[in-house]
Coordinates of C-alpha atoms in Angstrom, one line a residue:
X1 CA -4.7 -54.6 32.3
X2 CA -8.1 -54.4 34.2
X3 CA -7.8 -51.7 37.2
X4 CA -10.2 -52.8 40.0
X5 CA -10.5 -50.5 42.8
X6 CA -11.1 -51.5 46.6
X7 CA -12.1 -49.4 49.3
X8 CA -12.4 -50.6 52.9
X9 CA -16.0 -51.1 53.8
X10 CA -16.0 -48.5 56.7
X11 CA -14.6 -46.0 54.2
X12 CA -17.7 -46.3 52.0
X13 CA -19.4 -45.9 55.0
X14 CA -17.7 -42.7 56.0
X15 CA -18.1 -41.3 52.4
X16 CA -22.0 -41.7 52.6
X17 CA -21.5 -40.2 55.6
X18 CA -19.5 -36.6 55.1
X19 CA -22.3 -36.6 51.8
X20 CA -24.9 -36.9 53.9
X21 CA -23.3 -34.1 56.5
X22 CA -22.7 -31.8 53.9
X23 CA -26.2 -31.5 52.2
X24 CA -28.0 -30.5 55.4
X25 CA -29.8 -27.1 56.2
X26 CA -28.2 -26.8 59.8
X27 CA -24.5 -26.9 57.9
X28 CA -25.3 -23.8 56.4
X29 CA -25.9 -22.5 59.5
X30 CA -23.4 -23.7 61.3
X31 CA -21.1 -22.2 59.1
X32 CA -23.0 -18.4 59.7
X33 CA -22.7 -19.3 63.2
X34 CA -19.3 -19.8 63.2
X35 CA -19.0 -16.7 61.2
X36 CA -20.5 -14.4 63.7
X37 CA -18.4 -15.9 66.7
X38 CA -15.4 -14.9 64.6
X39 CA -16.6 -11.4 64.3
X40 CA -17.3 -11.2 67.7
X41 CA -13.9 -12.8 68.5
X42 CA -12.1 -10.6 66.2
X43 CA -13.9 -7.5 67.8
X44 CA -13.5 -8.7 71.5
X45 CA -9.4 -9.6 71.0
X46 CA -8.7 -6.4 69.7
X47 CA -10.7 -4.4 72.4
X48 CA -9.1 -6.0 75.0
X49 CA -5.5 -5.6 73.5
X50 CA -6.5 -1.7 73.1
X51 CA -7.2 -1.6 76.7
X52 CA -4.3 -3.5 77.6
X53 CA -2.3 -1.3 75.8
X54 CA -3.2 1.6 76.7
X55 CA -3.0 0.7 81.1
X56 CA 0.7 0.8 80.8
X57 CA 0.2 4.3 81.0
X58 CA -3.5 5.5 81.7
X59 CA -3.6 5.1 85.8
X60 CA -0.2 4.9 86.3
X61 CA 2.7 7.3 87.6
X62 CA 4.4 6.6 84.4
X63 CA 5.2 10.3 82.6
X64 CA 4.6 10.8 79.3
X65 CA 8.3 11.7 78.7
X66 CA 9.2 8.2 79.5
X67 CA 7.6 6.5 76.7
X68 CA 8.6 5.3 73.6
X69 CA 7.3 6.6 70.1
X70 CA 6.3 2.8 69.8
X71 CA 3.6 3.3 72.5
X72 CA 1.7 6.3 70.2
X73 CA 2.4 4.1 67.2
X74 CA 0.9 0.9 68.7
X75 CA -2.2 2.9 70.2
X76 CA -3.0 3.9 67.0
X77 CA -2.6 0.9 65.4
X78 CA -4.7 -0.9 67.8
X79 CA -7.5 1.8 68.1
X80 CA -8.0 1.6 64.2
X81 CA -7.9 -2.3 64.3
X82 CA -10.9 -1.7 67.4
X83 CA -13.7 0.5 65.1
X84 CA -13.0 -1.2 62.1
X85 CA -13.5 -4.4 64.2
X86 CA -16.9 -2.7 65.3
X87 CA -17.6 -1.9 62.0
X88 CA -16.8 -5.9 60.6
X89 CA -19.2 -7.2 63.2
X90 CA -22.4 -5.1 62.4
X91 CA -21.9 -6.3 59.0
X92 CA -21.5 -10.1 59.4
X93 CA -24.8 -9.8 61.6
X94 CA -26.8 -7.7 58.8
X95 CA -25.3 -10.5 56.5
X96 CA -27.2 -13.5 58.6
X97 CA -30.3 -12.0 59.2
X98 CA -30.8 -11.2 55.5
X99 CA -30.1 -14.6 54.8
X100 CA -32.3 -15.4 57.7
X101 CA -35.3 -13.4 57.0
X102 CA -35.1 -12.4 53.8
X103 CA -38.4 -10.6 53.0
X104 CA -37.8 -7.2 51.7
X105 CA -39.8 -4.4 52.5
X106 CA -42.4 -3.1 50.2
X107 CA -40.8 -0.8 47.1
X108 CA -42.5 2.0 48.2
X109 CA -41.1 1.9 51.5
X110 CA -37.5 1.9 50.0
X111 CA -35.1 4.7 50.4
X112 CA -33.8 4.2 47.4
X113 CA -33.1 1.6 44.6
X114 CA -30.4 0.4 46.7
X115 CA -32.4 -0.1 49.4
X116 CA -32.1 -3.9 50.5
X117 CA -33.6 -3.7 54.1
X118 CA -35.9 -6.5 55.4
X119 CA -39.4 -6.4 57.1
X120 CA -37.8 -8.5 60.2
X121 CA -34.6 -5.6 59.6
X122 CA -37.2 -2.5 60.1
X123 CA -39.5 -4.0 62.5
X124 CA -37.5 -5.7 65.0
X125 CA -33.4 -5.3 64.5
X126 CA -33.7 -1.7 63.8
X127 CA -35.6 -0.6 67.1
X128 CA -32.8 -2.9 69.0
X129 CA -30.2 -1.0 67.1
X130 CA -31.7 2.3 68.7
X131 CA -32.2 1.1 71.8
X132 CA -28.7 -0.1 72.3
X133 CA -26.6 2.1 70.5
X134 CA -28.8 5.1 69.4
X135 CA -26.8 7.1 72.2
X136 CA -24.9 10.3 70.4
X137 CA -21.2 9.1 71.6
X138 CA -21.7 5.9 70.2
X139 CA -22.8 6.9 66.4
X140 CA -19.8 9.1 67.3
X141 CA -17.8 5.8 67.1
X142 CA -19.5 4.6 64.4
X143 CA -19.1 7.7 62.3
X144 CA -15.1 7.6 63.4
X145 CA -14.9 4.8 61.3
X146 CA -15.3 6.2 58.0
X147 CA -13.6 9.0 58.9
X148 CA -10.7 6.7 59.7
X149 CA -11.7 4.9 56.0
X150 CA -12.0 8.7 54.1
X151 CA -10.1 11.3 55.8
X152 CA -7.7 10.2 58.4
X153 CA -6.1 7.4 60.7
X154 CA -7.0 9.0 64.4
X155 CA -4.4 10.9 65.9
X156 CA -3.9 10.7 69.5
X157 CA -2.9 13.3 72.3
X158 CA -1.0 11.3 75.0
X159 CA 0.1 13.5 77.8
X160 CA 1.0 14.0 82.0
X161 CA -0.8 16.4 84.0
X162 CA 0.4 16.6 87.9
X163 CA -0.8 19.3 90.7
X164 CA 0.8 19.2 94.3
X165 CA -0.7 21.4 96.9
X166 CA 0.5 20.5 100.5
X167 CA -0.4 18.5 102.8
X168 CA -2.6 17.1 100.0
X169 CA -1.1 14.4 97.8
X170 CA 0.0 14.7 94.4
X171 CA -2.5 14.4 91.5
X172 CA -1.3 12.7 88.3
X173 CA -3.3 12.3 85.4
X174 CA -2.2 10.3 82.2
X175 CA -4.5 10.9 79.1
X176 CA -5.0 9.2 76.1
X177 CA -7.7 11.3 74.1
X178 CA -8.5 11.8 70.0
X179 CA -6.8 15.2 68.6
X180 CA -9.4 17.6 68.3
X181 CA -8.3 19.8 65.6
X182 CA -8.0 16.8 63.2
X183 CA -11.7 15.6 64.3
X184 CA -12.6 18.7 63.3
X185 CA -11.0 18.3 59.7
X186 CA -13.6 15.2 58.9
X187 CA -17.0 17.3 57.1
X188 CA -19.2 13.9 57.1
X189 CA -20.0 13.6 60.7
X190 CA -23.6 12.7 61.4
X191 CA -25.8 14.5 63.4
X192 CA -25.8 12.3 66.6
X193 CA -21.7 13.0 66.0
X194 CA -21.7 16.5 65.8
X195 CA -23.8 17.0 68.8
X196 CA -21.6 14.6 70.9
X197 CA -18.6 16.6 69.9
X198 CA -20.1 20.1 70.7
X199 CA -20.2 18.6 74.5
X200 CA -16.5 18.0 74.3
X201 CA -14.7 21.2 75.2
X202 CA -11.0 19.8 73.9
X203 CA -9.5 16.5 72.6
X204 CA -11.6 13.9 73.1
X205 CA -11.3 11.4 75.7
X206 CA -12.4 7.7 74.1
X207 CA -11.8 5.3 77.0
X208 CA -15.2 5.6 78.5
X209 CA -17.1 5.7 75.0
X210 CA -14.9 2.2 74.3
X211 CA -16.1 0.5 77.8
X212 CA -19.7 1.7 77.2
X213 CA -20.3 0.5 73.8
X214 CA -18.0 -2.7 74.5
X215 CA -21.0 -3.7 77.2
X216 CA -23.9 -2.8 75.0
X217 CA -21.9 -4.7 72.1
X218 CA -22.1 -7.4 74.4
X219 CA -25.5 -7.3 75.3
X220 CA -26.6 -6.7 71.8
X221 CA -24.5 -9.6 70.4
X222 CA -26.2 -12.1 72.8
X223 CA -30.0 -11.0 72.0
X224 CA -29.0 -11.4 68.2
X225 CA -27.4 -14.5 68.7
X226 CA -31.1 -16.2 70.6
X227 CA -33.0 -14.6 67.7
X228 CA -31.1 -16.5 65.2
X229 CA -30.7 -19.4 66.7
X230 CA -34.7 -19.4 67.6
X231 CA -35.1 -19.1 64.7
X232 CA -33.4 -22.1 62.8
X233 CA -32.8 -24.0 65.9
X234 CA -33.7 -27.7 65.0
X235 CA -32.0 -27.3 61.8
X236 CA -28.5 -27.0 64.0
X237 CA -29.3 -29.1 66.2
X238 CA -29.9 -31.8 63.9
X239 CA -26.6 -31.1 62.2
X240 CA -24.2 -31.6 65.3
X241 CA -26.2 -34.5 66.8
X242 CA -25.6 -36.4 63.4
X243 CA -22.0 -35.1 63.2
X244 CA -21.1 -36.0 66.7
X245 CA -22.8 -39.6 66.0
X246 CA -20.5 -39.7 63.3
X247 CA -17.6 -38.4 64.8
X248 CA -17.7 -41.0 67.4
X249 CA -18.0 -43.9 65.1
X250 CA -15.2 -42.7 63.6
X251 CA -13.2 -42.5 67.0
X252 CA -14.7 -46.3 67.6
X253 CA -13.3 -47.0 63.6
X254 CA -10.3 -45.8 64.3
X255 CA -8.7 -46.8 67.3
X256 CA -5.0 -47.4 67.9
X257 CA -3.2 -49.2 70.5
X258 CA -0.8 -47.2 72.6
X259 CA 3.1 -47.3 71.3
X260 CA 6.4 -48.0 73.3
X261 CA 8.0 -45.3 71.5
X262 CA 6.8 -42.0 70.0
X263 CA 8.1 -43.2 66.4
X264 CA 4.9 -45.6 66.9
X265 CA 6.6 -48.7 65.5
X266 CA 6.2 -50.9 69.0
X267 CA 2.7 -51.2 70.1
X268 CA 1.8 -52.5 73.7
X269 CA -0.4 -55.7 73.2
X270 CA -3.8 -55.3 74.4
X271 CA -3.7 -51.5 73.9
X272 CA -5.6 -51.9 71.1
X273 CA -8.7 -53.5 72.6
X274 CA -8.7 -51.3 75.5
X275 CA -8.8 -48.2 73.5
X276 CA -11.5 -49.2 71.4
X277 CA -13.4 -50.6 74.3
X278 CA -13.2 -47.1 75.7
X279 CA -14.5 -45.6 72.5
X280 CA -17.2 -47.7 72.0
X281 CA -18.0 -46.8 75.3
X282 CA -18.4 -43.3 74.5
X283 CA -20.0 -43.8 71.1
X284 CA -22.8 -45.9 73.0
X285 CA -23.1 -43.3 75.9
X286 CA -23.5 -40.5 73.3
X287 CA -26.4 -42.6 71.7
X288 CA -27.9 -42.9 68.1
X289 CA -30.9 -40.8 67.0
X290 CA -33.2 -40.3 63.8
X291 CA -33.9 -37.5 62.1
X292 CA -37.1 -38.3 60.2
X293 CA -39.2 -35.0 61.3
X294 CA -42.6 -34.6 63.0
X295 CA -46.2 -34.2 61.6
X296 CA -49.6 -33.5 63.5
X297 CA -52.5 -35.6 61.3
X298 CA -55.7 -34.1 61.0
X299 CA -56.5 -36.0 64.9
X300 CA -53.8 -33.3 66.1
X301 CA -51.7 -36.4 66.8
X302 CA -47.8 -35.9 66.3
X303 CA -46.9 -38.7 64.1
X304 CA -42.7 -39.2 63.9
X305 CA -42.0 -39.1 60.3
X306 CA -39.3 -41.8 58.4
X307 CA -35.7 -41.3 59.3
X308 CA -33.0 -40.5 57.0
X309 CA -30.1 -41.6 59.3
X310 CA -29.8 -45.5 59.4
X311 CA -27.9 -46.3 62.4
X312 CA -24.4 -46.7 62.1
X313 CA -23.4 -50.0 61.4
X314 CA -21.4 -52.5 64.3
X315 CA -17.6 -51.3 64.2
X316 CA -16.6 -55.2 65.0
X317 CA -17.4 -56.0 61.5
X318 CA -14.7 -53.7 60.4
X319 CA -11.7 -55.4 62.7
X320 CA -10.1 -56.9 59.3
X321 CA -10.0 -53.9 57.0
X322 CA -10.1 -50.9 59.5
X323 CA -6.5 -50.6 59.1
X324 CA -7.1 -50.9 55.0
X325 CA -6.7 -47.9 52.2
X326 CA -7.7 -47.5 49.3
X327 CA -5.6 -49.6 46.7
X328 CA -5.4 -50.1 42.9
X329 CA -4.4 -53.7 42.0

């Protein structure tokens, strides 16, 4: 028996499509993109749960008698989940720039064999780096992490502190600081570290050094994020202009009439050509585009080079095999 395989016309279509999609530069980088905003996600979420946490006690009149062991427990939890958060973002953003500007510095520049810093790395992210978070309590924070990785999971010091001299009101204090004597424990702090801790006379309170570094995090995240995307912008760009294209073709493709029920098996006549109406609507309001490139001749005039997207084809000539899949006869 002779197997002859049939595939709807607008699925070939689609096929060339995704192939097409999937080959180009800007995908690549979409994909780092969308790597870094789930670092920064990541890093955000669990800041803000820390914080959250933590103001059911800090700044209220709550005492410390009247919490739960589950309250120390979840602090902790969340504080570790916060610096190795910090931690997990630096690296995803040392990741893309390498891949980004790759140039190594010269080998006589190099630390050590294991050196894999970049010129772009040394010249411009480095000096950032310093700027931003060069400040002793924050290579504090950084240098908690792998004391968190090597020695010890932070311990806190949670406790109540109230004065009352009449007429005055009463002053209450809630505290939620780093224990001291454990810091102490860790031998690999780094300079910048050990300096920050010589200003702190007892446990350590972290809620100011989380706000601060959370802002410059911020600020630094956003000036990486324009030099990357400076850099490779039309690569991107070209990526989700041809996706979108395609994604409303699709929508055009595959239009369904509205249903009586929500089993779908009583569709409302003339559902169907109002919906697609509507998407082809959109798809021609979006608009089609090229992506064949510019050139400057040797007149300095900019001469728009061959495309490599046809236009997608008319959806009406897919009315009679739109609802089709593939089949084996």
């Amino acid at each position: 028996m002779t197997e002859h395989i049939h595939k709807a016309s607008w699925a070939v279509e689609r096929e060339q499509r995704l192939e097409h999609l999937s080959h180009l530069p800007g995908k690549l980088h979409h994909e780092r993109f969308e790597a870094l905003n789930r670092a920064s996600r990541l890093f955000s979420t669990n800041g803000t749960e820390l914080s959250h946490h933590i103001a059911k006690f800090v700044g209220t009149m709550e005492h410390v008698n009247d919490l739960t062991d589950d309250f120390e427990h979840e602090t902790v939890r969340l504080f570790h989940n916060y610096i190795a958060s910090v931690a997990t973002l630096r690296d995803m953003q040392r990741t893309t720039h390498r891949k980004l500007w790759p140039e190594r510095i010269p080998e006589k520049e190099r630390r050590d064999e294991n050196d894999r810093r970049t010129v772009w790395e040394v010249k411009i992210y480095e000096p950032k780096v310093q700027e931003l978070f060069g400040d002793d309590d924050i290579r504090f924070l950084f240098d908690l992490r792998n004391c968190a990785l090597h020695h010890t999971v932070p311990m806190m010091v949670i406790g109540t502190t109230w004065k009352h001299v009449p007429p005055a009101p009463i002053q209450w204090s809630n505290t939620v600081e780093l224990k001291r004597s454990e810091l102490d424990k860790f031998s690999r702090w780094g300079g910048p570290a050990k300096r920050f801790l010589r200003t702190q006379e007892n446990d350590v309170e972290f809620l100011p050094l989380l706000e601060k570094y959370s802002m410059r995090a911020s600020e630094f995240f956003g000036w990486f994020w324009e030099q990357a995307n400076s850099k490779v912008r039309t690569e991107p760009d070209e990526y989700y202009r041809k996706r979108s294209e395609f994604g409303h073709w699709l929508a055009e493709v595959h239009a369904k009439p509205d249903f009586e029920d929500r089993h779908g098996s009583h569709p409302i006549p003339g559902t169907l050509r109002r919906n697609r109406a509507k998407a082809h609507a959109e798809r021609c309001e979006f608009g089609t585009t090229g992506w064949g490139g510019m050139t400057v001749d040797s007149s300095g005039v900019a001469v728009v080079g061959e495309s490599d997207w046809d236009p997608l084809p008319a959806v009406g000539k897919y009315r009679n095999d739109a609802e089709e899949s593939d089949t084996i006869t």
